[in-house]
Every structure is written in structure tokens, then in C-alpha cells.
CSV table of C-alpha atoms in Angstrom, one decimal:
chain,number,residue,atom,x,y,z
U,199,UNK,CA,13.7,-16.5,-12.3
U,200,UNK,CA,11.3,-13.9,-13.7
U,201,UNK,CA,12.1,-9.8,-13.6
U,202,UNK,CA,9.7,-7.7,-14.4
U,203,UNK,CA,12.1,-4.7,-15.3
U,204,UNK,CA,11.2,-1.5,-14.1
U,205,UNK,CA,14.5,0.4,-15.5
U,206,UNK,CA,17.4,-0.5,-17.8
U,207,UNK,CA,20.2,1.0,-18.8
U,208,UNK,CA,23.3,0.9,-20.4
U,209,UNK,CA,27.0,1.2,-20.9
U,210,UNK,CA,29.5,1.0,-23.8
U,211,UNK,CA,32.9,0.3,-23.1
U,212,UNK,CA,35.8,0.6,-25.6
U,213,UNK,CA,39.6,0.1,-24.6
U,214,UNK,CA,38.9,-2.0,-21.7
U,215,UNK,CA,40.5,-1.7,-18.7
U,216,UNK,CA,42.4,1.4,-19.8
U,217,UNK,CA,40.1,2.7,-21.8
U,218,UNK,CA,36.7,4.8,-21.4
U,219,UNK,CA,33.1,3.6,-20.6
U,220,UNK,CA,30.1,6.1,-22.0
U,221,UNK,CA,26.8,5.1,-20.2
U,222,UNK,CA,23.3,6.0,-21.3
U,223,UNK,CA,22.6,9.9,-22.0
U,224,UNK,CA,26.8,10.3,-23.0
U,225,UNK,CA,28.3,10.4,-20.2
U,226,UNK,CA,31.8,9.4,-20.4
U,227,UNK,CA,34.1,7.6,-17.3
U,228,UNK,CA,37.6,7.4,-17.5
U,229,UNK,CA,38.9,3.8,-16.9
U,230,UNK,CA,42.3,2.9,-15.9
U,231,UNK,CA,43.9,-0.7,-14.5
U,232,UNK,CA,45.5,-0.4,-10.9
U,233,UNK,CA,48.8,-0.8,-10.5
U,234,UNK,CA,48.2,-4.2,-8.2
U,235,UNK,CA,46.8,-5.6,-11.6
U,236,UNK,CA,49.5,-4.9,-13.9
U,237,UNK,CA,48.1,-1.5,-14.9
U,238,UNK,CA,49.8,2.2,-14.3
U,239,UNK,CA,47.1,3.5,-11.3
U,240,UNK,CA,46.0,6.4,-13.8
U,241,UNK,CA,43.0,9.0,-12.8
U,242,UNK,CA,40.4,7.0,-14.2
U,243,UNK,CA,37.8,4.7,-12.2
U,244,UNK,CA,38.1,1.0,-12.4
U,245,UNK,CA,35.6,-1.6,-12.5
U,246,UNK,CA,36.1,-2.8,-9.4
U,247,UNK,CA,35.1,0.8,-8.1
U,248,UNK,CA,32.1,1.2,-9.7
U,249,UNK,CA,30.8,-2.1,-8.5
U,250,UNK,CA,31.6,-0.5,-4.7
U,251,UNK,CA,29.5,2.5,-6.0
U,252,UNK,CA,27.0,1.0,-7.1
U,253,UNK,CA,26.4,-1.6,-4.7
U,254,UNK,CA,26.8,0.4,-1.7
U,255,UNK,CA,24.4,2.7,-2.9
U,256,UNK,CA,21.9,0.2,-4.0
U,257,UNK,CA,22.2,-1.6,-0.3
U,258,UNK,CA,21.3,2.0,1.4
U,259,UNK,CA,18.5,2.5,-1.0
U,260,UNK,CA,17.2,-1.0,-0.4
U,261,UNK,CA,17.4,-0.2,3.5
U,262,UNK,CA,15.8,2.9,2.7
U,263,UNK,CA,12.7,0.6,1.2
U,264,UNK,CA,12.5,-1.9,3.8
U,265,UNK,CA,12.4,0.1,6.7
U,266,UNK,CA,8.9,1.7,6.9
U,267,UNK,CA,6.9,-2.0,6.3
U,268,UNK,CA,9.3,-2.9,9.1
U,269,UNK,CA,8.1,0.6,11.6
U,270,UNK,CA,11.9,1.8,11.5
U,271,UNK,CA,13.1,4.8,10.0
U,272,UNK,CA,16.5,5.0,8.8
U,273,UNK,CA,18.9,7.5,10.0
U,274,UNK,CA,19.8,10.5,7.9
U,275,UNK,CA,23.4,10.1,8.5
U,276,UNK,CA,23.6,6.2,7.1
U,277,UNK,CA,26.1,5.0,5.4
U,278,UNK,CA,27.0,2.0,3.4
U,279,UNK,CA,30.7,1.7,2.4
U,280,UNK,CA,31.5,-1.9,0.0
U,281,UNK,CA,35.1,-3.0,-0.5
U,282,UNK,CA,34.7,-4.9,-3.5
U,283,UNK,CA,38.5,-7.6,-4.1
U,284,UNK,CA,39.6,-8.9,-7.1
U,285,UNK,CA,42.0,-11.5,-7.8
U,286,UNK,CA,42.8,-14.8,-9.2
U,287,UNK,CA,40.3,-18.2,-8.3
U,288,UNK,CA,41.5,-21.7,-7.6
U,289,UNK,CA,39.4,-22.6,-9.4
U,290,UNK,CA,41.2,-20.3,-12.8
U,291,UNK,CA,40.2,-17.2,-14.0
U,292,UNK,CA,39.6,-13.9,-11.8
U,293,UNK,CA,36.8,-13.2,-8.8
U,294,UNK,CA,35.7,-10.4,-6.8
U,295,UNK,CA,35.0,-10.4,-3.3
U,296,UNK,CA,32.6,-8.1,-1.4
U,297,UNK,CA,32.2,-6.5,2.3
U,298,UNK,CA,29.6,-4.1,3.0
U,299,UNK,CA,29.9,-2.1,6.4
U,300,UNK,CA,27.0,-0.5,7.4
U,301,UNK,CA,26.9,2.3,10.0
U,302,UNK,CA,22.7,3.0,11.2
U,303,UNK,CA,24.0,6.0,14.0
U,304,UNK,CA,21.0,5.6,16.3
U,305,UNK,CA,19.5,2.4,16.0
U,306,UNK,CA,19.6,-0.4,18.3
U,307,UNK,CA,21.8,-3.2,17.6
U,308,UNK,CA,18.7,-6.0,16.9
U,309,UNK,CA,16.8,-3.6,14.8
U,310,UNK,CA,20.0,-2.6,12.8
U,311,UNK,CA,20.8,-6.8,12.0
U,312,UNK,CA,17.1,-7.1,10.9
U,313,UNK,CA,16.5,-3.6,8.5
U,314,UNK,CA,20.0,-5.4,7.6
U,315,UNK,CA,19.0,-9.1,6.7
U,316,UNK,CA,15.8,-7.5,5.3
U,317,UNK,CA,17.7,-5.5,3.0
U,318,UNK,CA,20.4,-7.7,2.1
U,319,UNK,CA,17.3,-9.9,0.6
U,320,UNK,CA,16.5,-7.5,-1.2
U,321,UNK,CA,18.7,-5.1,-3.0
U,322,UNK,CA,19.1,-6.6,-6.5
U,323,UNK,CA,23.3,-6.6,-6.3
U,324,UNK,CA,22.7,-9.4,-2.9
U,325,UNK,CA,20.5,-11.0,-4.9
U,326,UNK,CA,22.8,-11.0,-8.2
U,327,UNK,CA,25.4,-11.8,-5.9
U,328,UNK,CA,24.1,-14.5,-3.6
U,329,UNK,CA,25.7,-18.1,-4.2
U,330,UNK,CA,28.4,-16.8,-6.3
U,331,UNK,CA,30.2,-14.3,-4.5
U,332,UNK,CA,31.2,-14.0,-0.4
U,333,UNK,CA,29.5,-10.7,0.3
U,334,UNK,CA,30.7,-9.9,3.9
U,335,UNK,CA,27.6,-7.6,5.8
U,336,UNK,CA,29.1,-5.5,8.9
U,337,UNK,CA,27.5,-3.2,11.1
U,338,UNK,CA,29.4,-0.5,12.2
């Protein structure tokens, strides 16, 4: 598979799950472990959160680019809420899971699944996701 990368970016992260994460242009985030993992639930974001972030705002900006070669306009009011999981594989080691519900106030039902299948093909986290992790796609 060939990218031809438009953007790129990055993070350092020191302390890991506790610790702090400063992305490009020094911006620091907080990080801290949930208490379901072991952790103490502190103030700081986890990386299971800014996975959700980013790929529910990814998914509305890729139904955002879709839309117009399809002759449907998406609703001002959209939103696209992920519920990313994380937890132990039978296979060993950890995985995440990932549910997207998407709410299109407006549209009808058929052209809501297609901008959504359109979409899910694709914004890049579907396609870095596809065939390795169960991403769940709801309309709402």
C-alpha cells in the first residue's frame, strides 16, 4: 500500500500511561491510567480517549468529503460519537474495540447507510482499522 502523505505529525510521550504526551507545536496532554486498568482515574486523558477523539472526528470529516460527489449535504447538527474498549485478547496481549454511532438529523434512512459506507471507506482510522479491529458503525 502506497500513501502519498499530505500531513504528518507528531507526538512524544514520556511516563507512559501516567505520564504526559507533548504533540507537534508543544502542546502538552496530561495522561493518566483508568482505574478499570489498574491506574488511579486521575484528570488526565488516556489513550484510549484520544483514539475516540480522533476517530470520531475523522469519520465526520470524511462524511463531510463524501457527501457532495454523492448530491447529499450533511447536516449541521451531525455528530459522530466512538466508544473505543480495551482489554485483554485470547489471543495474549491487549485490544481495543470500536463503535461509532452516527446521528445525520434530517436525512433519510438509505441515504444516511450510504454517505455512511461511503465514508467508512474512506476515513483513514476505517481504513487503518479494517481487518484488525471490530469497528461497530450505528446510525442514530
Amino acid at each position: 500500500m502506497s500513501v502519498n502523505v499530505l500531513y504528518s505529525t507528531k507526538a512524544t510521550s514520556t511516563g507512559g500511561r501516567d505520564g504526559k504526551s507533548r504533540i507537534e507545536g508543544g502542546r502538552e496532554i496530561e495522561l493518566s491510567t483508568p482505574r478499570e486498568l489498574g491506574g488511579n482515574g486521575g484528570e488526565g486523558a488516556n489513550p484510549e480517549q484520544l483514539f475516540a477523539a480522533g476517530y470520531s472526528a475523522c469519520f465526520l470529516g470524511a462524511l463531510k468529503a463524501v457527501a457532495p460527489g454523492m448530491k447529499l449535504r450533511v447536516p449541521q447538527d451531525t455528530e459522530v460519537t466512538a466508544t473505543v474498549g480495551i482489554g485483554p485478547r485470547s489471543e495474549g496481549g491487549f485490544g481495543i474495540t470500536a463503535a461509532l454511532a452516527i446521528s445525520l438529523p434530517g436525512l433519510a434512512r438509505g441515504d444516511a447507510e450510504k454517505l455512511v459506507e461511503a465514508a467508512h471507506q474512506t476515513c483513514p482510522y476505517s481504513n487503518a482499522t479494517r481487518n484488525n479491529v471490530d469497528v461497530e458503525l450505528t446510525i442514530i
